[in-house]
XYZ file of C-alpha atoms in Angstrom:
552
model
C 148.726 -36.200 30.368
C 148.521 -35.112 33.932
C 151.795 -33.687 33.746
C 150.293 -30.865 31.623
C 149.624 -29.354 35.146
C 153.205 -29.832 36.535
C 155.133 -26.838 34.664
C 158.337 -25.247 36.009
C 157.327 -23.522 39.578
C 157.270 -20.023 39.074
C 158.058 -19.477 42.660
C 162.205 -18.823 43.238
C 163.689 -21.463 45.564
C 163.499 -21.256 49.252
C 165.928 -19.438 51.166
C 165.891 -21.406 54.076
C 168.479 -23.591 55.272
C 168.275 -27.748 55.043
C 168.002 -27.890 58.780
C 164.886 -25.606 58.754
C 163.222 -26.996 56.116
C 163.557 -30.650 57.720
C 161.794 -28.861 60.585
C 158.697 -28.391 58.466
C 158.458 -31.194 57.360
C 159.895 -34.677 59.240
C 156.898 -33.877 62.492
C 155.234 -35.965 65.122
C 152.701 -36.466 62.230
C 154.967 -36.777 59.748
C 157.846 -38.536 60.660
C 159.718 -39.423 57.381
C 162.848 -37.620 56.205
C 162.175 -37.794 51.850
C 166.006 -37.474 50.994
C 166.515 -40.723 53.357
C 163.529 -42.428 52.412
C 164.226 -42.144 48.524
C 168.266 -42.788 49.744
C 170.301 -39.490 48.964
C 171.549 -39.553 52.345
C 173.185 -42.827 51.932
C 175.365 -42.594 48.994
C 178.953 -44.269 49.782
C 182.074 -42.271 50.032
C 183.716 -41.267 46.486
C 186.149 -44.020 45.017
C 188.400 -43.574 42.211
C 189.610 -46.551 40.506
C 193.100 -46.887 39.101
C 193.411 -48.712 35.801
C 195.683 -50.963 37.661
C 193.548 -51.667 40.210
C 193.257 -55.245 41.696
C 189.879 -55.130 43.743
C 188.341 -58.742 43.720
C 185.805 -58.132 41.170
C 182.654 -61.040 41.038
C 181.682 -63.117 37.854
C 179.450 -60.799 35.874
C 182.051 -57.838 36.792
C 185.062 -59.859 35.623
C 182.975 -60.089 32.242
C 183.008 -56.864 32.009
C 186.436 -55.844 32.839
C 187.863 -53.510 29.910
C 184.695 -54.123 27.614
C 183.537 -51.319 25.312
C 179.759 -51.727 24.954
C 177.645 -49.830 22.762
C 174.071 -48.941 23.635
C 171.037 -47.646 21.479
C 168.246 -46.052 23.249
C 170.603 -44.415 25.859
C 168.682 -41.513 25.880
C 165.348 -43.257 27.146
C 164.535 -44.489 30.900
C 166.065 -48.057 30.692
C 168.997 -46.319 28.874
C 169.262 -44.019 31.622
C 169.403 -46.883 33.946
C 171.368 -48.878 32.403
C 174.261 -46.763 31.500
C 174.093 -45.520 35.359
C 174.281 -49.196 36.506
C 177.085 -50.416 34.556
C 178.886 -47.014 35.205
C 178.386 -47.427 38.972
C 179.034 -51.558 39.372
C 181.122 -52.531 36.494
C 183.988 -49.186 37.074
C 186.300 -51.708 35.355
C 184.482 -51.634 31.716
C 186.524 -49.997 29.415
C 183.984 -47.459 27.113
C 180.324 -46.802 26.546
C 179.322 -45.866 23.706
C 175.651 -44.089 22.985
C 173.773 -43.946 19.230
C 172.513 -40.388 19.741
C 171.210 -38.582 17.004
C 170.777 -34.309 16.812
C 167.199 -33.248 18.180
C 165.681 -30.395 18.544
C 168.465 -27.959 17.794
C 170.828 -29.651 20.209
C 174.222 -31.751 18.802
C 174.562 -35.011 20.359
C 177.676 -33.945 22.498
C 174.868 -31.180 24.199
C 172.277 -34.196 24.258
C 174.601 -36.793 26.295
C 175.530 -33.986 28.713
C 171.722 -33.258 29.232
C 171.421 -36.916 30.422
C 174.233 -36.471 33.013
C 171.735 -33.334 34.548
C 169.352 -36.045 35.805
C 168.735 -36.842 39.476
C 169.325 -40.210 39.009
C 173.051 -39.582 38.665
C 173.816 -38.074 41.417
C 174.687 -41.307 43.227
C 177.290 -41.863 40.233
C 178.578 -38.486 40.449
C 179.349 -39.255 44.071
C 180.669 -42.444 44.284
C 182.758 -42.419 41.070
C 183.291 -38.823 40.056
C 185.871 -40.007 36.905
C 183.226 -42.073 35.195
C 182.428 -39.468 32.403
C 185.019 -39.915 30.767
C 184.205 -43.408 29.882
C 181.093 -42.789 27.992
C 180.493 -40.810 24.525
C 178.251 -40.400 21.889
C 178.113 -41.545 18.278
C 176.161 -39.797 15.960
C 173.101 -41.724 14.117
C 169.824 -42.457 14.354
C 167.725 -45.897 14.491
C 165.504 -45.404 11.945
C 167.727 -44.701 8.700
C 169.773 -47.094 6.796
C 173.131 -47.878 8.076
C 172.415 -46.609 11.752
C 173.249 -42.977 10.499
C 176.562 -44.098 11.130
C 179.643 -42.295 9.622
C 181.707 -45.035 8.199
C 184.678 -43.733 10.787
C 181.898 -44.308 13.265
C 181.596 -47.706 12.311
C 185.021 -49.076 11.956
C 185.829 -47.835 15.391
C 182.386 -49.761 16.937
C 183.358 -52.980 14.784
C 187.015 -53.060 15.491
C 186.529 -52.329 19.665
C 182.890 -53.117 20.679
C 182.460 -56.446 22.933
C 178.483 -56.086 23.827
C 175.486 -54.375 22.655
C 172.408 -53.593 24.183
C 169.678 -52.635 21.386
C 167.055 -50.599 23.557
C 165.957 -48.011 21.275
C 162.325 -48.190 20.228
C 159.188 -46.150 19.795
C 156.804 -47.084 22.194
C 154.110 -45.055 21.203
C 151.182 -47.507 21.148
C 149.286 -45.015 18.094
C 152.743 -44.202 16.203
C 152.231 -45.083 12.465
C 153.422 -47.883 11.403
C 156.097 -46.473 8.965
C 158.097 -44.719 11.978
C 157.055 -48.014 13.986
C 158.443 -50.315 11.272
C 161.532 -47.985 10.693
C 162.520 -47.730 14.003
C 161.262 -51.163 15.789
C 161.977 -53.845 12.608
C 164.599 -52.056 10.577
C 166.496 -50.537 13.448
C 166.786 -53.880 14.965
C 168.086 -55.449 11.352
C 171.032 -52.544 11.030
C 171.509 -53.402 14.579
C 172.497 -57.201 13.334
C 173.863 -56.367 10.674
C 176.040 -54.238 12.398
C 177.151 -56.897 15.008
C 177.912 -59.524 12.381
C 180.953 -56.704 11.385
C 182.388 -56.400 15.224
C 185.273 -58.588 15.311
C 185.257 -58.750 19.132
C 181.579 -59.683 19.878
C 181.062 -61.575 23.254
C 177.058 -60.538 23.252
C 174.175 -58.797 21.812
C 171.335 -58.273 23.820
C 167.697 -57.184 22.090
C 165.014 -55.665 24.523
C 161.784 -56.608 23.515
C 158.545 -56.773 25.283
C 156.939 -59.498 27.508
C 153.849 -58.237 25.347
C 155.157 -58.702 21.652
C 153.364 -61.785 21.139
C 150.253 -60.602 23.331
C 147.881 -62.480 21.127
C 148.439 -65.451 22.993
C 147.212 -65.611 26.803
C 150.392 -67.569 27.800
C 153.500 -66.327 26.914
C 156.686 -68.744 27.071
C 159.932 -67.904 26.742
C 160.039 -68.964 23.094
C 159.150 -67.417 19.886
C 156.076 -67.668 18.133
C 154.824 -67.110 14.171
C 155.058 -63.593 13.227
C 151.314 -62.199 11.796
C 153.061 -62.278 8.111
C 156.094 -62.302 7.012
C 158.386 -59.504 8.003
C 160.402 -59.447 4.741
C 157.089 -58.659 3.290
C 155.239 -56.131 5.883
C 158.672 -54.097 4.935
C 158.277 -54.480 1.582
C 154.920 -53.346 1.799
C 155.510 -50.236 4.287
C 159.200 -48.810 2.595
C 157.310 -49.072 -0.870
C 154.204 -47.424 0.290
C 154.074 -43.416 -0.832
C 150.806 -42.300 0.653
C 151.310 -42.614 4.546
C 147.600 -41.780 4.946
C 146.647 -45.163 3.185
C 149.534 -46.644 4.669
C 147.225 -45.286 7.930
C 143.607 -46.825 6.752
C 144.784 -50.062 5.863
C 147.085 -50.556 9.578
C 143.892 -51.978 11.489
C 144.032 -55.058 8.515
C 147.566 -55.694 8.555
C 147.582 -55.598 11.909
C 145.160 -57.710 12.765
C 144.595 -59.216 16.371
C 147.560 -57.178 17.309
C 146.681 -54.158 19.673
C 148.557 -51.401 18.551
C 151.610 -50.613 15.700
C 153.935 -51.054 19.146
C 153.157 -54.814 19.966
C 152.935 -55.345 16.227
C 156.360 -54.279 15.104
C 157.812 -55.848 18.292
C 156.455 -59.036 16.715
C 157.851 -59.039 13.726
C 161.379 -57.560 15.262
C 161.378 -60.593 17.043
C 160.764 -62.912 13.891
C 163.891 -61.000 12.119
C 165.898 -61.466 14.923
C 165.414 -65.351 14.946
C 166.588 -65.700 11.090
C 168.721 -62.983 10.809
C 170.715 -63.018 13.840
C 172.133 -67.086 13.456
C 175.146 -67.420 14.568
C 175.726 -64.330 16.833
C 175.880 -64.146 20.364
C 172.665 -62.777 20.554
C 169.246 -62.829 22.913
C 166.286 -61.193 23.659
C 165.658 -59.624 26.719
C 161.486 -59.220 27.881
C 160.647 -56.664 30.289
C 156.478 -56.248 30.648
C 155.574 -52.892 32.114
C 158.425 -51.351 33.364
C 158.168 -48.644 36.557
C 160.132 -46.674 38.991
C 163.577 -47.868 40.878
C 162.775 -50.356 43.699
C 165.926 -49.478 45.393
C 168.863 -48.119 43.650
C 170.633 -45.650 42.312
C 167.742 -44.181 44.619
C 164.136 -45.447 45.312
C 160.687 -44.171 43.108
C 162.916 -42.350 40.348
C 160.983 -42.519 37.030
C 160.842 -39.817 33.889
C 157.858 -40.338 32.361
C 154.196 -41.561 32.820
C 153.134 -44.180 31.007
C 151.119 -47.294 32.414
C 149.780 -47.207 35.623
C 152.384 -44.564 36.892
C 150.752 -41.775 35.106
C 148.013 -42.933 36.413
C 149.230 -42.486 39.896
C 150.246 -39.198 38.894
C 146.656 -38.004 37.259
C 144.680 -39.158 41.005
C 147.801 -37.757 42.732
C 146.981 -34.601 41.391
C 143.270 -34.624 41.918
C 142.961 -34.272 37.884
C 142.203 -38.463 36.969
C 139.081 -39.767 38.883
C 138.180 -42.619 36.654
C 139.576 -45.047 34.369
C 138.285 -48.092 32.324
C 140.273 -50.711 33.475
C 139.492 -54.161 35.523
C 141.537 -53.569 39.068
C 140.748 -57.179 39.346
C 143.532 -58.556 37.084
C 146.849 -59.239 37.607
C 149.240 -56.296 36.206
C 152.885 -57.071 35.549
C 155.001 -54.840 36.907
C 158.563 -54.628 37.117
C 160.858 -52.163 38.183
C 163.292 -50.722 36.377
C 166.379 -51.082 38.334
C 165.830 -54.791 38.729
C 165.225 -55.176 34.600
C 168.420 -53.556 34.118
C 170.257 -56.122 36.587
C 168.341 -58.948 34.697
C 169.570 -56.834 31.527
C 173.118 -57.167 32.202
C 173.489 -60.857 33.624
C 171.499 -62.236 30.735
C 174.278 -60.410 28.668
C 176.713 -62.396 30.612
C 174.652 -65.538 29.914
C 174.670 -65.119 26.629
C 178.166 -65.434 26.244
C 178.622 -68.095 27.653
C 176.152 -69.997 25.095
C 178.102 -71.075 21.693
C 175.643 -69.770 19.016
C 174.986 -72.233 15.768
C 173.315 -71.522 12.373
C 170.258 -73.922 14.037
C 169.818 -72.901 17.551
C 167.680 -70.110 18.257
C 169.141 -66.959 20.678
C 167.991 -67.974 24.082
C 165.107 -65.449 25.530
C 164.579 -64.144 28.907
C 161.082 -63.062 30.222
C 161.292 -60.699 32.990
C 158.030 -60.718 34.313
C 156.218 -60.252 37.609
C 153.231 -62.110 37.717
C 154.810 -65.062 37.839
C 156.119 -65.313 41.236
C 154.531 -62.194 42.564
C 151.899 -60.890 41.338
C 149.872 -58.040 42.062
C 146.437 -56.913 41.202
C 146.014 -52.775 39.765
C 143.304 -52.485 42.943
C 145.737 -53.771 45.986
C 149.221 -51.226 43.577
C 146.602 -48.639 43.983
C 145.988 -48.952 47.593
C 149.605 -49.517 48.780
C 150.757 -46.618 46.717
C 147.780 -43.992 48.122
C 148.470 -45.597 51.626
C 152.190 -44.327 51.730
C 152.217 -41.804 49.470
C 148.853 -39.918 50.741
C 148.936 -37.074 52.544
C 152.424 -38.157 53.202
C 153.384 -36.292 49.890
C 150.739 -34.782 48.533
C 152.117 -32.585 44.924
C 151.776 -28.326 45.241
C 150.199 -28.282 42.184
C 146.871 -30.425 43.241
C 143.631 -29.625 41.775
C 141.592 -31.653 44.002
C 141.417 -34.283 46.808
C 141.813 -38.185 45.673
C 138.712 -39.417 44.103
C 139.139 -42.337 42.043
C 136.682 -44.664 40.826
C 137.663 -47.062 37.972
C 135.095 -49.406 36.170
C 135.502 -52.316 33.645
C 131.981 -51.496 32.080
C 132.593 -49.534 29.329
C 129.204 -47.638 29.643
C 129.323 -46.447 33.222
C 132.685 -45.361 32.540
C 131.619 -43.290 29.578
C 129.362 -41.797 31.817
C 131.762 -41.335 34.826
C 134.275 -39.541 32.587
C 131.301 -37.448 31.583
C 130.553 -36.372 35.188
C 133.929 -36.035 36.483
C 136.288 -35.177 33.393
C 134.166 -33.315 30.244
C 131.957 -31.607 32.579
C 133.861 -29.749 35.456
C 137.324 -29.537 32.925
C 134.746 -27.095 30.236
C 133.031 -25.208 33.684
C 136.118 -24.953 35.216
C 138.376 -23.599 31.644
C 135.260 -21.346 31.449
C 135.768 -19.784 34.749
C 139.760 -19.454 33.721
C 138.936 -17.450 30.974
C 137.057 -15.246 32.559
C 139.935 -14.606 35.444
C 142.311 -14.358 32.001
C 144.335 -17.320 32.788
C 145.363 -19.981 30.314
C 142.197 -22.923 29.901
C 144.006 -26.336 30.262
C 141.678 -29.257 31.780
C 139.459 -29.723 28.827
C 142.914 -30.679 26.626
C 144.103 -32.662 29.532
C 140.842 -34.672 29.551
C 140.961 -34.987 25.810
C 144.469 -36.374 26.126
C 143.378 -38.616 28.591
C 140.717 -40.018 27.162
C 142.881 -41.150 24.322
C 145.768 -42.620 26.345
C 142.928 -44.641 28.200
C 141.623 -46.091 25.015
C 145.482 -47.528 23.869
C 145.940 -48.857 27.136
C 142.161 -50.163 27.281
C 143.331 -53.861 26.234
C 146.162 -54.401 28.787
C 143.973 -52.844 31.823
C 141.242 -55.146 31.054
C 142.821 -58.210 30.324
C 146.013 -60.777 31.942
C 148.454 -62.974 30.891
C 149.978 -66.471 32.005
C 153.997 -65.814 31.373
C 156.982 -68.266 32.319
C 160.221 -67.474 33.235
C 161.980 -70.280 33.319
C 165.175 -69.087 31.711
C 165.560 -65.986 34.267
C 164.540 -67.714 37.370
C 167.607 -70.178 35.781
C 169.940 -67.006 35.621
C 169.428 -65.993 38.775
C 170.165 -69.583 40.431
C 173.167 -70.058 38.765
C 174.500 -66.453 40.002
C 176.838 -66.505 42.771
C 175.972 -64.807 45.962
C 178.663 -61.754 44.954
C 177.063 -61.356 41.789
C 173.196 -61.294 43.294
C 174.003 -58.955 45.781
C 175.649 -56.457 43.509
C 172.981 -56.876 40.517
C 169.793 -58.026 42.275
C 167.004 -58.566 40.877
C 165.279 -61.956 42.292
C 161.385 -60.547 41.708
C 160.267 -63.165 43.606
C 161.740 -61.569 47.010
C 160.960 -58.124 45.711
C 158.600 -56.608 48.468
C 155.457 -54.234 46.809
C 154.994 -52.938 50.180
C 159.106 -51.527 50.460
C 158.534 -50.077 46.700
C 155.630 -48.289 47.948
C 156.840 -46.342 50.393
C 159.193 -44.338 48.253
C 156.988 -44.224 44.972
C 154.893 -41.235 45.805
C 158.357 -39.348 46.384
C 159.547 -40.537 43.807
C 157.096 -39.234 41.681
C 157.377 -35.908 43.409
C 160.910 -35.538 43.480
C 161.834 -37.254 40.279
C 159.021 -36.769 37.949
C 156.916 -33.978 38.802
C 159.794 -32.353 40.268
C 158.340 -30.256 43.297
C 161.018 -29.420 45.463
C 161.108 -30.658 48.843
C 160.613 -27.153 50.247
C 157.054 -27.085 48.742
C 155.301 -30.242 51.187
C 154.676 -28.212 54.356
C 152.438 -25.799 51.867
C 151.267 -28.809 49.720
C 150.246 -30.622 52.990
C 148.002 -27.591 54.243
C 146.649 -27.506 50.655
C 145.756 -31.109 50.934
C 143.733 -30.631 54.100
C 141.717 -27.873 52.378
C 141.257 -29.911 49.468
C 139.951 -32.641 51.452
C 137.496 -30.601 53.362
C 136.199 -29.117 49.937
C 135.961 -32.603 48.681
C 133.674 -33.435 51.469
C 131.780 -30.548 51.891
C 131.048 -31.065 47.898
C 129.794 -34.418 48.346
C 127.212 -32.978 51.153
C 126.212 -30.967 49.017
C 126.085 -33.452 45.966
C 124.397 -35.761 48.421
C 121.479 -33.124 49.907
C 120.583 -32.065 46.195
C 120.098 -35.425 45.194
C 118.010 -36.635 48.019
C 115.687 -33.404 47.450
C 115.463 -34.665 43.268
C 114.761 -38.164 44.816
C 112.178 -36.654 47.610
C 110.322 -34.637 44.973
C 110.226 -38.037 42.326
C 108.405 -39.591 45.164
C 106.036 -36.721 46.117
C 104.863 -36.692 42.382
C 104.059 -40.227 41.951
C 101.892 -40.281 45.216
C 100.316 -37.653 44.347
């Protein structure tokens, strides 16, 4: 979406020393250093653990003393997270393993060193420089039979493996529903089946979503009936030859639900309930998950979906109105805290004996509960820290936002402010020769606002009994080291480092960029107003000439 705008700076980077660019840009006016706002300057000296090491080590990290855990979905952002937390707080585990599969010309070896290139492991790198070599890759892919899994592959994960955490998924809200079913249902099945085989299982964690069963407005941690039977959806989908019928007849089958996502979640859930008896096994609930609260570093994030892209589309001056309801309640959690939720329900898990009659235990991990926040006050705190504080190089305009829940005024906003100036203004970058781009971005945006249409306008009543449980039973060792109490979380502390964040992290301006971006803002403000003058004075002369020809 609004990244579209954000490619690699063609500028080379500055040559000027730390010390002079801090100059620029921590003033009277502008007092905040970003690298110790966002927490690279705080990283603790590097520590390297001895296998013999006897450090006091708390509950949850005793649990994990010389585990091998295996992780699907490593490549994704709670994958990321998670495989930096453990790395960083549990240095006694004994492997990780990673189900990566070959993409785009690159072998998974070359894929699981990409991941290490993110900025969000620099505080790893730091702290416990020897923790690569406790993490590799095994070959496969969620979506075929069997994993993808070599059968050497698979011995070696049944015969050593003590937890998995199942967090690959496509979360595509439009993907069709024979990659959704694939991946989300049958993924999560091989996943099972898989664990039934490991000898040495202590736990196997599922991440779900808080909105699989979003049919319902109150959500408890339980599960409910599946839309049909997932046995037969399968059937129905794997036996199906003609994916563009497969396509027509989706709205039918899935009926009430809002997209193939929510859908297939659904039904995951339902397999995982009769086909998981007798594991260790639970599901784990995040709703919409955003950037890092406070560790490895504050505001990291890699991608933009939800109401962070959102951020990022008025950031840049490109998104100036959306159809949502800023009234409602949005759940929002970040992601750090859902991975420390993540890895103590893990621990609770274990602890439970699993019978052919109980069902696995599930753990929401929602905000709204305890503290909730509306999309209108997230907005404000977010443009209230983050503007002109950190204001992106690449702006197109000054912040201008005006979101609606009426579906026709937004039609016609997006008309004014998106179709409009993106065709005038791709017109005038033709003529100059350079490369047209808002129209697309508009396009794009249009459609992203229509899948998330149903969550922005509407709210949900969720309990979380079973994680406000976890985290009472915790001792005070273990909820320092994996915190994630959402009740005490303060949206006013995450705010200040989002817009950072999203700069450092996401859009990836470097920090020798704000002085510019910051004169750049100013300008863009001044046009913004001197445009709505202008705006203003031409539509008082339409309204003055209306009223001259009906008196006369």
């Amino acid at each position: 979406m609004a990244l579209d705008l954000h490619r690699k700076n063609e500028f080379k980077k500055s040559k000027k020393s730390y010390d002079e660019i801090m100059k620029e840009i921590v003033t009277d006016e502008f007092p905040l250093n970003p690298l110790e706002l966002v927490g690279e300057l705080s990283f603790d000296n590097p520590e390297v653990l001895e296998e013999t090491d006897k450090l006091p080590r708390s509950d949850i990290q005793e649990f994990y003393k010389d585990a091998t855990i295996f992780i699907t979905g490593g490549t994704g952002f709670m994958g990321k997270m998670l495989i930096e937390k453990l790395s960083r707080s549990c240095p006694h585990l004994k492997h990780i393993y990673l189900l990566i599969r070959n993409k785009k010309g690159k072998d998974v070896n070359e894929r699981i060193d990409a991941i290490f290139e993110d900025r969000l492991f620099m505080r790893l790198k730091h702290e416990r420089p020897k923790f690569y070599h406790k993490i590799s890759a095994i070959a496969g892919d969620a979506s075929l039979p069997g994993l993808g899994i070599s059968s050497c592959d698979r011995q070696k994960l049944a015969e050593n493996v003590n937890i998995v955490f199942h967090a690959a998924a496509t979360i595509r809200f439009d993907e069709h529903i024979r990659t959704a079913i694939n991946i989300n249902v049958l993924g999560t099945r091989e996943i099972i089946n898989l664990a039934k085989e490991m000898t040495n299982l202590k736990a196997c964690m599922y991440v779900s979503t808080a909105y699989a069963n979003c049919v319902h407005n109150k959500i408890e941690e339980k599960f409910y009936g599946a839309p049909y039977n997932y046995d037969g959806v399968i059937s129905l989908v794997t036996s199906a030859n003609d994916d563009k019928k497969l396509e027509n007849i989706t709205p039918s089958l899935t009926a009430g639900w809002p997209n193939t996502y929510t859908f297939t979640k659904a039904l995951a859930e339902d397999l995982a309930k009769h086909e998981s008896a007798g594991l260790p096994f639970g599901i784990f609930r995040p709703s919409v998950v955003i950037s890092t609260y406070n560790e490895p570093v504050r505001g990291w994030i890699d991608n933009v979906y939800g109401p962070i892209g959102m951020i990022v589309g008025v950031g840049a001056g490109v998104l100036h109105t959306h159809h949502c309801d800023v009234t409602k309640v949005v759940d929002l959690v970040p992601v750090d805290l859902v991975v420390n939720a993540l890895i103590c329900s893990a621990y609770k898990v274990s602890k439970n004996v699993p019978t052919i009659e109980s069902d696995p235990p599930i753990f929401n991990y929602v905000s709204s509960k305890q503290n909730p926040i509306n999309l209108e006050n997230f907005f404000a705190i977010i443009k209230k820290h983050g503007l002109p504080n950190w204001p992106t190089i690449n702006a197109v305009w000054y912040y201008s936002f005006m979101p609606t829940n009426n579906p026709y005024l937004y039609s016609l906003l997006f008309l004014l402010f998106h179709t409009i100036p993106g065709y005038f203004l791709d017109f005038l970058c033709q003529l100059t020769g350079r490369k047209p781009m808002l129209s697309n971005i508009y396009k794009k945006m249009k459609k992203a606002n229509a899948a998330l249409s149903f969550f922005a306008n509407n709210e949900w009543e969720f309990n979380d009994s079973n994680t406000s449980a976890l985290w009472k039973d915790m001792s005070e060792a273990d909820k320092n080291t994996f915190f994630f109490d959402i009740k005490e979380m303060s949206w006013d502390y995450y705010s200040r480092a989002c817009a950072i964040g999203l700069r450092l992290y996401l859009v990836k301006d470097d920090i020798h960029t704000i002085k510019n971006a910051r004169i750049k803002w100013e300008k863009l403000r001044k046009a913004h107003l001197l445009l709505k003058t202008v705006v203003a004075i031409v539509l008082l002369r339409i309204c003055w000439f209306i009223i001259n020809m009906c008196f006369n």
